PDB file of C-alpha atoms in Angstrom:
ATOM      1  CA  MET A   1      -3.423-103.346 -23.660  1.00 67.00           C
ATOM      2  CA  SER A   2      -6.978-103.066 -24.977  1.00 87.00           C
ATOM      3  CA  THR A   3      -7.876-104.054 -28.087  1.00 92.00           C
ATOM      4  CA  VAL A   4      -8.888-100.564 -28.516  1.00 94.00           C
ATOM      5  CA  MET A   5      -5.900 -98.720 -27.561  1.00 94.00           C
ATOM      6  CA  ARG A   6      -3.527-101.297 -30.409  1.00 95.00           C
ATOM      7  CA  GLY A   7      -6.489-100.391 -32.795  1.00 96.00           C
ATOM      8  CA  TYR A   8      -5.578 -96.153 -31.745  1.00 97.00           C
ATOM      9  CA  LEU A   9      -2.011 -97.312 -32.416  1.00 95.00           C
ATOM     10  CA  ASP A  10      -2.907 -99.375 -36.188  1.00 96.00           C
ATOM     11  CA  LEU A  11      -3.732 -96.608 -37.333  1.00 96.00           C
ATOM     12  CA  MET A  12      -0.546 -94.757 -36.876  1.00 96.00           C
ATOM     13  CA  LYS A  13       1.306 -97.893 -38.594  1.00 94.00           C
ATOM     14  CA  LEU A  14       4.228 -97.701 -36.404  1.00 91.00           C
ATOM     15  CA  ARG A  15       5.617-100.427 -38.125  1.00 87.00           C
ATOM     16  CA  VAL A  16       6.149 -97.540 -41.906  1.00 84.00           C
ATOM     17  CA  VAL A  17       6.782 -94.535 -39.457  1.00 85.00           C
ATOM     18  CA  GLU A  18       9.955 -96.305 -38.151  1.00 85.00           C
ATOM     19  CA  LEU A  19      11.170 -96.503 -41.264  1.00 81.00           C
ATOM     20  CA  LEU A  20      10.210 -93.016 -41.996  1.00 80.00           C
ATOM     21  CA  LEU A  21      12.450 -92.423 -39.343  1.00 83.00           C
ATOM     22  CA  VAL A  22      15.854 -94.375 -40.352  1.00 91.00           C
ATOM     23  CA  SER A  23      16.483 -91.690 -41.934  1.00 94.00           C
ATOM     24  CA  THR A  24      15.572 -88.416 -40.059  1.00 97.00           C
ATOM     25  CA  LEU A  25      18.553 -88.971 -37.453  1.00 96.00           C
ATOM     26  CA  PRO A  26      21.232 -88.838 -40.242  1.00 97.00           C
ATOM     27  CA  ALA A  27      19.766 -86.468 -41.434  1.00 98.00           C
ATOM     28  CA  MET A  28      20.290 -84.254 -38.611  1.00 98.00           C
ATOM     29  CA  ILE A  29      23.338 -85.452 -37.760  1.00 98.00           C
ATOM     30  CA  LEU A  30      25.062 -84.269 -41.368  1.00 98.00           C
ATOM     31  CA  ALA A  31      23.297 -81.208 -40.813  1.00 98.00           C
ATOM     32  CA  ALA A  32      24.455 -80.118 -37.535  1.00 98.00           C
ATOM     33  CA  LYS A  33      28.519 -82.599 -38.416  1.00 97.00           C
ATOM     34  CA  GLY A  34      27.785 -84.035 -34.950  1.00 97.00           C
ATOM     35  CA  LEU A  35      25.804 -85.273 -32.312  1.00 97.00           C
ATOM     36  CA  PRO A  36      22.950 -82.797 -32.192  1.00 97.00           C
ATOM     37  CA  SER A  37      21.501 -82.199 -28.068  1.00 98.00           C
ATOM     38  CA  PHE A  38      19.470 -85.139 -27.049  1.00 97.00           C
ATOM     39  CA  SER A  39      16.857 -83.034 -26.509  1.00 98.00           C
ATOM     40  CA  LEU A  40      16.402 -81.604 -30.065  1.00 98.00           C
ATOM     41  CA  VAL A  41      16.639 -85.104 -31.079  1.00 97.00           C
ATOM     42  CA  ALA A  42      13.298 -86.959 -29.249  1.00 96.00           C
ATOM     43  CA  ALA A  43      11.607 -83.815 -29.612  1.00 97.00           C
ATOM     44  CA  THR A  44      12.221 -84.481 -33.651  1.00 97.00           C
ATOM     45  CA  ILE A  45      11.318 -88.611 -33.499  1.00 96.00           C
ATOM     46  CA  ILE A  46       8.661 -88.190 -31.424  1.00 96.00           C
ATOM     47  CA  ALA A  47       6.789 -85.520 -33.161  1.00 97.00           C
ATOM     48  CA  GLY A  48       7.720 -86.911 -36.428  1.00 96.00           C
ATOM     49  CA  THR A  49       5.511 -90.534 -35.157  1.00 96.00           C
ATOM     50  CA  PHE A  50       3.321 -88.324 -34.766  1.00 97.00           C
ATOM     51  CA  ALA A  51       3.451 -86.632 -37.881  1.00 97.00           C
ATOM     52  CA  ALA A  52       3.773 -89.247 -39.783  1.00 96.00           C
ATOM     53  CA  GLY A  53       1.203 -91.287 -37.354  1.00 96.00           C
ATOM     54  CA  SER A  54      -0.935 -88.099 -38.283  1.00 97.00           C
ATOM     55  CA  ALA A  55      -0.779 -89.059 -42.459  1.00 97.00           C
ATOM     56  CA  ASN A  56      -1.147 -92.679 -41.889  1.00 96.00           C
ATOM     57  CA  ALA A  57      -4.664 -92.430 -40.249  1.00 97.00           C
ATOM     58  CA  PHE A  58      -6.015 -90.105 -42.114  1.00 98.00           C
ATOM     59  CA  ASN A  59      -5.067 -92.264 -44.665  1.00 97.00           C
ATOM     60  CA  MET A  60      -7.322 -95.245 -43.221  1.00 97.00           C
ATOM     61  CA  VAL A  61     -10.464 -92.848 -42.882  1.00 97.00           C
ATOM     62  CA  ILE A  62     -10.210 -91.683 -45.840  1.00 97.00           C
ATOM     63  CA  GLU A  63      -8.822 -95.485 -47.178  1.00 95.00           C
ATOM     64  CA  SER A  64     -11.545 -97.539 -44.743  1.00 94.00           C
ATOM     65  CA  ASP A  65     -14.056 -98.285 -47.572  1.00 94.00           C
ATOM     66  CA  ILE A  66     -10.860 -99.870 -50.039  1.00 94.00           C
ATOM     67  CA  ASP A  67      -9.288-101.413 -47.355  1.00 93.00           C
ATOM     68  CA  LYS A  68     -12.634-103.640 -46.856  1.00 93.00           C
ATOM     69  CA  LEU A  69     -11.484-105.124 -50.430  1.00 91.00           C
ATOM     70  CA  MET A  70      -7.578-105.835 -49.774  1.00 92.00           C
ATOM     71  CA  GLU A  71      -6.507-108.796 -47.873  1.00 90.00           C
ATOM     72  CA  ARG A  72      -3.377-107.633 -46.462  1.00 89.00           C
ATOM     73  CA  THR A  73      -5.665-104.223 -45.157  1.00 92.00           C
ATOM     74  CA  SER A  74      -8.942-106.735 -44.228  1.00 91.00           C
ATOM     75  CA  LYS A  75      -8.148-106.320 -40.200  1.00 93.00           C
ATOM     76  CA  ARG A  76      -6.809-102.675 -39.898  1.00 95.00           C
ATOM     77  CA  PRO A  77      -9.088-100.783 -36.850  1.00 96.00           C
ATOM     78  CA  ILE A  78     -12.039 -99.411 -39.217  1.00 97.00           C
ATOM     79  CA  VAL A  79     -12.468-102.353 -41.664  1.00 96.00           C
ATOM     80  CA  THR A  80     -12.896-104.262 -38.325  1.00 95.00           C
ATOM     81  CA  GLY A  81     -15.038-101.946 -36.933  1.00 95.00           C
ATOM     82  CA  VAL A  82     -12.560-101.889 -33.346  1.00 96.00           C
ATOM     83  CA  ILE A  83     -12.496 -97.719 -34.147  1.00 97.00           C
ATOM     84  CA  THR A  84     -15.178 -96.158 -35.493  1.00 97.00           C
ATOM     85  CA  LYS A  85     -14.108 -92.752 -38.595  1.00 97.00           C
ATOM     86  CA  THR A  86     -15.118 -90.321 -36.938  1.00 97.00           C
ATOM     87  CA  ASN A  87     -13.526 -91.555 -33.981  1.00 97.00           C
ATOM     88  CA  ALA A  88     -10.534 -92.064 -35.953  1.00 97.00           C
ATOM     89  CA  ALA A  89     -10.629 -89.034 -37.532  1.00 98.00           C
ATOM     90  CA  ILE A  90     -10.539 -87.375 -34.400  1.00 98.00           C
ATOM     91  CA  PHE A  91      -7.879 -88.899 -33.275  1.00 98.00           C
ATOM     92  CA  ALA A  92      -5.403 -87.909 -36.697  1.00 98.00           C
ATOM     93  CA  THR A  93      -6.079 -84.693 -36.001  1.00 98.00           C
ATOM     94  CA  ILE A  94      -5.372 -83.571 -32.309  1.00 98.00           C
ATOM     95  CA  ILE A  95      -1.618 -85.805 -32.828  1.00 98.00           C
ATOM     96  CA  GLY A  96      -1.198 -84.117 -35.508  1.00 98.00           C
ATOM     97  CA  VAL A  97      -1.983 -80.630 -33.594  1.00 98.00           C
ATOM     98  CA  ILE A  98      -0.097 -82.563 -31.406  1.00 98.00           C
ATOM     99  CA  SER A  99       3.050 -82.542 -33.619  1.00 98.00           C
ATOM    100  CA  LEU A 100       2.967 -79.280 -35.384  1.00 98.00           C
ATOM    101  CA  LEU A 101       3.141 -77.552 -31.438  1.00 98.00           C
ATOM    102  CA  MET A 102       6.468 -79.415 -30.884  1.00 98.00           C
ATOM    103  CA  PHE A 103       8.135 -79.025 -34.368  1.00 98.00           C
ATOM    104  CA  TRP A 104       7.035 -74.470 -33.350  1.00 98.00           C
ATOM    105  CA  PHE A 105       8.523 -74.768 -30.027  1.00 98.00           C
ATOM    106  CA  LEU A 106      10.600 -77.463 -29.655  1.00 98.00           C
ATOM    107  CA  THR A 107      12.421 -77.287 -33.157  1.00 98.00           C
ATOM    108  CA  THR A 108      11.992 -74.935 -35.687  1.00 98.00           C
ATOM    109  CA  SER A 109       9.024 -72.996 -37.700  1.00 98.00           C
ATOM    110  CA  LEU A 110      11.335 -74.560 -41.283  1.00 98.00           C
ATOM    111  CA  ALA A 111      10.784 -78.277 -39.285  1.00 98.00           C
ATOM    112  CA  THR A 112       6.960 -77.234 -38.488  1.00 98.00           C
ATOM    113  CA  LEU A 113       6.164 -75.240 -42.227  1.00 98.00           C
ATOM    114  CA  LEU A 114       7.735 -79.478 -43.942  1.00 98.00           C
ATOM    115  CA  ALA A 115       5.875 -81.551 -41.057  1.00 98.00           C
ATOM    116  CA  PHE A 116       3.019 -79.729 -41.681  1.00 98.00           C
ATOM    117  CA  ILE A 117       3.710 -80.218 -46.243  1.00 97.00           C
ATOM    118  CA  ALA A 118       4.478 -83.489 -45.585  1.00 97.00           C
ATOM    119  CA  ILE A 119       0.863 -84.709 -43.880  1.00 97.00           C
ATOM    120  CA  VAL A 120      -1.367 -82.565 -46.043  1.00 97.00           C
ATOM    121  CA  PHE A 121       0.895 -84.611 -49.097  1.00 96.00           C
ATOM    122  CA  TYR A 122       0.897 -87.425 -48.402  1.00 96.00           C
ATOM    123  CA  VAL A 123      -2.984 -87.160 -47.360  1.00 97.00           C
ATOM    124  CA  VAL A 124      -4.712 -84.608 -50.521  1.00 96.00           C
ATOM    125  CA  VAL A 125      -1.491 -85.104 -52.941  1.00 94.00           C
ATOM    126  CA  TYR A 126      -1.319 -88.976 -52.931  1.00 95.00           C
ATOM    127  CA  THR A 127      -4.248 -90.866 -50.987  1.00 95.00           C
ATOM    128  CA  MET A 128      -7.018 -88.546 -51.929  1.00 95.00           C
ATOM    129  CA  ALA A 129      -5.549 -87.430 -55.967  1.00 94.00           C
ATOM    130  CA  LEU A 130      -2.576 -89.688 -57.250  1.00 92.00           C
ATOM    131  CA  LYS A 131      -3.528 -93.206 -55.793  1.00 94.00           C
ATOM    132  CA  GLN A 132      -6.692 -94.472 -57.062  1.00 92.00           C
ATOM    133  CA  ARG A 133      -6.064 -92.194 -61.065  1.00 92.00           C
ATOM    134  CA  THR A 134      -2.095 -93.052 -62.035  1.00 93.00           C
ATOM    135  CA  SER A 135       0.494 -95.871 -62.062  1.00 93.00           C
ATOM    136  CA  GLN A 136       2.859 -93.541 -61.321  1.00 93.00           C
ATOM    137  CA  ASN A 137       1.137 -92.843 -57.878  1.00 94.00           C
ATOM    138  CA  ILE A 138       4.020 -93.989 -55.501  1.00 94.00           C
ATOM    139  CA  VAL A 139       6.393 -91.780 -57.839  1.00 93.00           C
ATOM    140  CA  TRP A 140       5.293 -88.604 -56.339  1.00 90.00           C
ATOM    141  CA  GLY A 141       3.279 -88.779 -54.107  1.00 87.00           C
ATOM    142  CA  GLY A 142       5.903 -91.004 -52.521  1.00 86.00           C
ATOM    143  CA  ALA A 143       7.862 -87.649 -52.365  1.00 92.00           C
ATOM    144  CA  ALA A 144       6.224 -86.878 -48.245  1.00 92.00           C
ATOM    145  CA  GLY A 145       8.022 -90.630 -47.264  1.00 91.00           C
ATOM    146  CA  CYS A 146      10.999 -87.896 -47.874  1.00 94.00           C
ATOM    147  CA  MET A 147      10.147 -85.640 -45.939  1.00 96.00           C
ATOM    148  CA  PRO A 148      11.543 -85.909 -42.686  1.00 96.00           C
ATOM    149  CA  VAL A 149      15.144 -86.237 -44.215  1.00 97.00           C
ATOM    150  CA  LEU A 150      14.653 -82.385 -44.790  1.00 98.00           C
ATOM    151  CA  ILE A 151      11.912 -82.110 -41.499  1.00 98.00           C
ATOM    152  CA  GLY A 152      15.461 -83.615 -39.160  1.00 98.00           C
ATOM    153  CA  TRP A 153      18.028 -80.735 -41.661  1.00 98.00           C
ATOM    154  CA  ALA A 154      15.491 -78.189 -41.170  1.00 98.00           C
ATOM    155  CA  ALA A 155      14.689 -79.068 -37.546  1.00 98.00           C
ATOM    156  CA  VAL A 156      19.162 -78.588 -37.042  1.00 98.00           C
ATOM    157  CA  THR A 157      19.534 -75.565 -38.788  1.00 98.00           C
ATOM    158  CA  ASN A 158      16.306 -73.961 -39.565  1.00 98.00           C
ATOM    159  CA  SER A 159      17.338 -73.692 -42.974  1.00 98.00           C
ATOM    160  CA  LEU A 160      17.633 -76.375 -46.110  1.00 98.00           C
ATOM    161  CA  SER A 161      21.062 -76.433 -48.631  1.00 98.00           C
ATOM    162  CA  MET A 162      22.537 -79.499 -51.768  1.00 98.00           C
ATOM    163  CA  THR A 163      23.616 -82.300 -48.818  1.00 98.00           C
ATOM    164  CA  ALA A 164      19.691 -82.336 -47.916  1.00 98.00           C
ATOM    165  CA  LEU A 165      17.962 -81.938 -51.172  1.00 98.00           C
ATOM    166  CA  ALA A 166      20.934 -84.730 -51.823  1.00 98.00           C
ATOM    167  CA  PHE A 167      19.686 -87.193 -49.162  1.00 98.00           C
ATOM    168  CA  PHE A 168      16.372 -86.071 -50.053  1.00 98.00           C
ATOM    169  CA  MET A 169      16.544 -87.431 -54.056  1.00 97.00           C
ATOM    170  CA  VAL A 170      18.357 -90.851 -52.744  1.00 97.00           C
ATOM    171  CA  ILE A 171      14.769 -91.626 -50.923  1.00 97.00           C
ATOM    172  CA  PHE A 172      12.405 -90.210 -53.922  1.00 97.00           C
ATOM    173  CA  PHE A 173      14.195 -92.882 -56.255  1.00 97.00           C
ATOM    174  CA  TRP A 174      14.440 -95.502 -53.256  1.00 97.00           C
ATOM    175  CA  THR A 175      10.918 -95.380 -52.407  1.00 96.00           C
ATOM    176  CA  PRO A 176       9.829 -96.745 -56.234  1.00 96.00           C
ATOM    177  CA  PRO A 177      11.982-100.192 -56.113  1.00 96.00           C
ATOM    178  CA  HIS A 178      10.659-100.266 -52.667  1.00 95.00           C
ATOM    179  CA  PHE A 179       6.710-100.119 -52.633  1.00 95.00           C
ATOM    180  CA  TRP A 180       6.290-101.899 -56.182  1.00 96.00           C
ATOM    181  CA  ALA A 181       8.438-104.987 -54.949  1.00 95.00           C
ATOM    182  CA  LEU A 182       6.011-105.036 -52.809  1.00 94.00           C
ATOM    183  CA  ALA A 183       3.002-103.996 -54.871  1.00 95.00           C
ATOM    184  CA  ILE A 184       4.045-107.124 -56.627  1.00 94.00           C
ATOM    185  CA  LYS A 185       3.809-109.504 -54.040  1.00 90.00           C
ATOM    186  CA  TYR A 186       0.252-107.750 -53.108  1.00 92.00           C
ATOM    187  CA  LYS A 187      -0.733-107.625 -57.096  1.00 93.00           C
ATOM    188  CA  ASP A 188      -4.027-109.351 -56.651  1.00 92.00           C
ATOM    189  CA  ASP A 189      -5.307-107.692 -53.588  1.00 91.00           C
ATOM    190  CA  TYR A 190      -4.678-103.625 -55.572  1.00 93.00           C
ATOM    191  CA  SER A 191      -6.319-105.191 -58.320  1.00 93.00           C
ATOM    192  CA  ALA A 192      -9.487-105.681 -56.585  1.00 91.00           C
ATOM    193  CA  ALA A 193      -9.692-102.768 -54.819  1.00 91.00           C
ATOM    194  CA  GLY A 194      -8.686-100.803 -58.119  1.00 92.00           C
ATOM    195  CA  ILE A 195      -5.836 -99.574 -57.668  1.00 95.00           C
ATOM    196  CA  PRO A 196      -4.088 -99.093 -60.300  1.00 95.00           C
ATOM    197  CA  MET A 197      -0.353 -99.600 -59.308  1.00 95.00           C
ATOM    198  CA  LEU A 198       2.179-100.533 -61.350  1.00 96.00           C
ATOM    199  CA  PRO A 199       2.585-103.817 -61.434  1.00 95.00           C
ATOM    200  CA  VAL A 200      -0.843-104.573 -61.493  1.00 94.00           C
ATOM    201  CA  VAL A 201      -1.785-102.104 -64.863  1.00 95.00           C
ATOM    202  CA  ALA A 202       1.729-102.404 -66.777  1.00 95.00           C
ATOM    203  CA  THR A 203       3.269-105.816 -67.990  1.00 93.00           C
ATOM    204  CA  LYS A 204       6.361-107.165 -66.257  1.00 92.00           C
ATOM    205  CA  ALA A 205       9.230-106.028 -68.597  1.00 91.00           C
ATOM    206  CA  ARG A 206       7.996-102.439 -68.355  1.00 94.00           C
ATOM    207  CA  VAL A 207       8.366-103.068 -64.185  1.00 95.00           C
ATOM    208  CA  HIS A 208      11.673-103.892 -64.393  1.00 94.00           C
ATOM    209  CA  LYS A 209      12.918-100.683 -66.328  1.00 95.00           C
ATOM    210  CA  GLU A 210      11.679 -99.057 -63.885  1.00 96.00           C
ATOM    211  CA  MET A 211      12.845-100.501 -60.511  1.00 96.00           C
ATOM    212  CA  TRP A 212      16.234-100.113 -62.719  1.00 96.00           C
ATOM    213  CA  PHE A 213      15.539 -96.524 -63.509  1.00 97.00           C
ATOM    214  CA  HIS A 214      14.809 -95.334 -59.985  1.00 97.00           C
ATOM    215  CA  THR A 215      17.406 -98.395 -58.678  1.00 97.00           C
ATOM    216  CA  ILE A 216      20.605 -96.260 -61.186  1.00 97.00           C
ATOM    217  CA  MET A 217      19.335 -92.842 -60.288  1.00 97.00           C
ATOM    218  CA  MET A 218      19.203 -93.362 -56.687  1.00 97.00           C
ATOM    219  CA  ILE A 219      22.680 -95.367 -56.807  1.00 97.00           C
ATOM    220  CA  ALA A 220      24.107 -91.745 -58.543  1.00 97.00           C
ATOM    221  CA  SER A 221      21.878 -89.701 -55.924  1.00 98.00           C
ATOM    222  CA  SER A 222      24.138 -91.390 -52.681  1.00 97.00           C
ATOM    223  CA  ILE A 223      27.168 -90.991 -54.613  1.00 97.00           C
ATOM    224  CA  TRP A 224      26.118 -87.059 -54.691  1.00 98.00           C
ATOM    225  CA  LEU A 225      24.707 -86.996 -51.146  1.00 98.00           C
ATOM    226  CA  ILE A 226      28.540 -88.788 -50.069  1.00 98.00           C
ATOM    227  CA  ILE A 227      30.291 -85.786 -51.526  1.00 98.00           C
ATOM    228  CA  SER A 228      28.117 -82.983 -51.009  1.00 98.00           C
ATOM    229  CA  ALA A 229      28.502 -83.481 -47.336  1.00 98.00           C
ATOM    230  CA  ASP A 230      31.909 -84.502 -47.314  1.00 97.00           C
ATOM    231  CA  LEU A 231      32.322 -87.459 -46.364  1.00 97.00           C
ATOM    232  CA  SER A 232      35.263 -89.919 -46.341  1.00 96.00           C
ATOM    233  CA  LEU A 233      36.341 -92.596 -49.476  1.00 96.00           C
ATOM    234  CA  TRP A 234      35.653 -95.605 -46.910  1.00 97.00           C
ATOM    235  CA  SER A 235      31.050 -94.193 -46.577  1.00 98.00           C
ATOM    236  CA  MET A 236      31.661 -94.087 -50.971  1.00 97.00           C
ATOM    237  CA  VAL A 237      32.876 -97.289 -50.976  1.00 97.00           C
ATOM    238  CA  VAL A 238      30.432 -98.704 -48.639  1.00 98.00           C
ATOM    239  CA  THR A 239      27.139 -96.666 -50.452  1.00 97.00           C
ATOM    240  CA  ILE A 240      27.741 -97.515 -53.928  1.00 97.00           C
ATOM    241  CA  LEU A 241      28.914-101.700 -52.886  1.00 97.00           C
ATOM    242  CA  LEU A 242      25.055-100.501 -51.136  1.00 96.00           C
ATOM    243  CA  GLY A 243      23.767 -99.763 -54.813  1.00 95.00           C
ATOM    244  CA  LEU A 244      25.349-102.841 -56.264  1.00 94.00           C
ATOM    245  CA  VAL A 245      24.159-105.939 -54.302  1.00 93.00           C
ATOM    246  CA  PHE A 246      20.414-103.645 -54.663  1.00 92.00           C
ATOM    247  CA  ALA A 247      20.924-103.684 -58.777  1.00 92.00           C
ATOM    248  CA  ARG A 248      22.166-107.690 -58.126  1.00 90.00           C
ATOM    249  CA  GLU A 249      19.110-108.134 -56.544  1.00 87.00           C
ATOM    250  CA  LEU A 250      17.134-106.865 -58.979  1.00 91.00           C
ATOM    251  CA  ILE A 251      18.730-108.580 -62.464  1.00 89.00           C
ATOM    252  CA  ALA A 252      16.598-111.927 -60.327  1.00 85.00           C
ATOM    253  CA  LEU A 253      13.489-110.602 -60.604  1.00 86.00           C
ATOM    254  CA  LYS A 254      13.529-111.871 -64.496  1.00 74.00           C
ATOM    255  CA  GLU A 255       9.935-112.082 -66.681  1.00 66.00           C
ATOM    256  CA  GLY A 256      10.099-115.614 -67.095  1.00 69.00           C
ATOM    257  CA  SER A 257      11.253-117.082 -63.774  1.00 71.00           C
ATOM    258  CA  GLU A 258       9.149-119.030 -61.457  1.00 72.00           C
ATOM    259  CA  ASN A 259       9.650-116.868 -58.320  1.00 85.00           C
ATOM    260  CA  TYR A 260       8.831-113.745 -59.524  1.00 89.00           C
ATOM    261  CA  THR A 261       6.672-112.586 -56.395  1.00 90.00           C
ATOM    262  CA  LYS A 262       9.502-114.708 -53.719  1.00 90.00           C
ATOM    263  CA  THR A 263      12.404-112.397 -55.592  1.00 91.00           C
ATOM    264  CA  ALA A 264       9.955-109.535 -55.292  1.00 93.00           C
ATOM    265  CA  ALA A 265       9.657-110.284 -51.700  1.00 92.00           C
ATOM    266  CA  LYS A 266      13.150-110.603 -51.064  1.00 92.00           C
ATOM    267  CA  ILE A 267      14.385-107.182 -53.126  1.00 93.00           C
ATOM    268  CA  PHE A 268      11.266-105.150 -50.388  1.00 94.00           C
ATOM    269  CA  GLN A 269      13.363-106.501 -47.689  1.00 94.00           C
ATOM    270  CA  TRP A 270      16.739-106.097 -49.052  1.00 93.00           C
ATOM    271  CA  SER A 271      15.416-102.514 -49.361  1.00 95.00           C
ATOM    272  CA  ILE A 272      14.762-102.288 -46.331  1.00 95.00           C
ATOM    273  CA  THR A 273      17.955-103.498 -44.799  1.00 95.00           C
ATOM    274  CA  TYR A 274      19.840-101.190 -46.922  1.00 95.00           C
ATOM    275  CA  LEU A 275      18.130 -98.171 -46.532  1.00 95.00           C
ATOM    276  CA  SER A 276      18.995 -99.034 -42.650  1.00 95.00           C
ATOM    277  CA  LEU A 277      22.275 -99.781 -43.538  1.00 97.00           C
ATOM    278  CA  LEU A 278      23.025 -95.956 -45.352  1.00 97.00           C
ATOM    279  CA  SER A 279      21.298 -94.223 -42.300  1.00 97.00           C
ATOM    280  CA  VAL A 280      24.693 -96.471 -40.422  1.00 96.00           C
ATOM    281  CA  VAL A 281      27.203 -95.324 -43.250  1.00 98.00           C
ATOM    282  CA  LEU A 282      26.199 -91.816 -42.783  1.00 98.00           C
ATOM    283  CA  VAL A 283      26.633 -91.188 -39.162  1.00 97.00           C
ATOM    284  CA  ALA A 284      29.793 -93.172 -39.099  1.00 97.00           C
ATOM    285  CA  ALA A 285      30.734 -91.613 -41.340  1.00 98.00           C
ATOM    286  CA  GLN A 286      30.214 -87.703 -40.238  1.00 98.00           C
ATOM    287  CA  LEU A 287      31.198 -88.941 -37.057  1.00 97.00           C
ATOM    288  CA  THR A 288      34.473 -89.958 -37.671  1.00 93.00           C
ATOM    289  CA  VAL A 289      35.799 -87.173 -39.550  1.00 80.00           C
TER     290      VAL A 289
END
């Protein structure tokens, strides 16, 4: 693979996109109360990848100057000069349009609208308006990362429901502790770039308190999701256990801990595992009803 081609793929942040799409398939299966057609799933996943990739590429265009200041992002393709800002913007626009056309012709009008809203919200509301202005940036901006749930549901039904909203809220409350754990690890990077992530501007005690609040609400939302989707009792038990494991990891994040940063990194990794396992539970529970 050529360096330039690899650069365009890096603009899409495919590892992040993969995590976003983990919630899309379960949402589609819950909406269909079974397996949707393969063609619909494929179209939704591919279009969703392009939509998220477009938003991420626009994000890199907008933040290229900031990326130069952070060690974690200093090797991104625009920073290194592999891709120019102009070409990156063109690429982001093209794959964004492709994603919306795919949603329009291969899924539903509501899924198309939601995908457009997700792109605009991530680029304009989160990246341009919130990220450098408030420590609550990821709380509200992270809503864009919840949109795959609604998009997947709408792709099947061309409507939304309370179950879709419950799933949205699970991801909404999952996002802050997931991202703040990462921000703890890269606190110096965000500080150098002047980005007021909560771990940069708040005390460890406040960060811990807010992570606890969102974790508790995430567990409550997951219980609501299981009840709303009318899934089996075993799925409720497993979902609660997953949430308790998440909480146990959070207990270890003590303010005076010598391994504070390592513990935060562990929470970040577990949060990914949690979301993946929850998605498996939802799929298995729906398909065995």
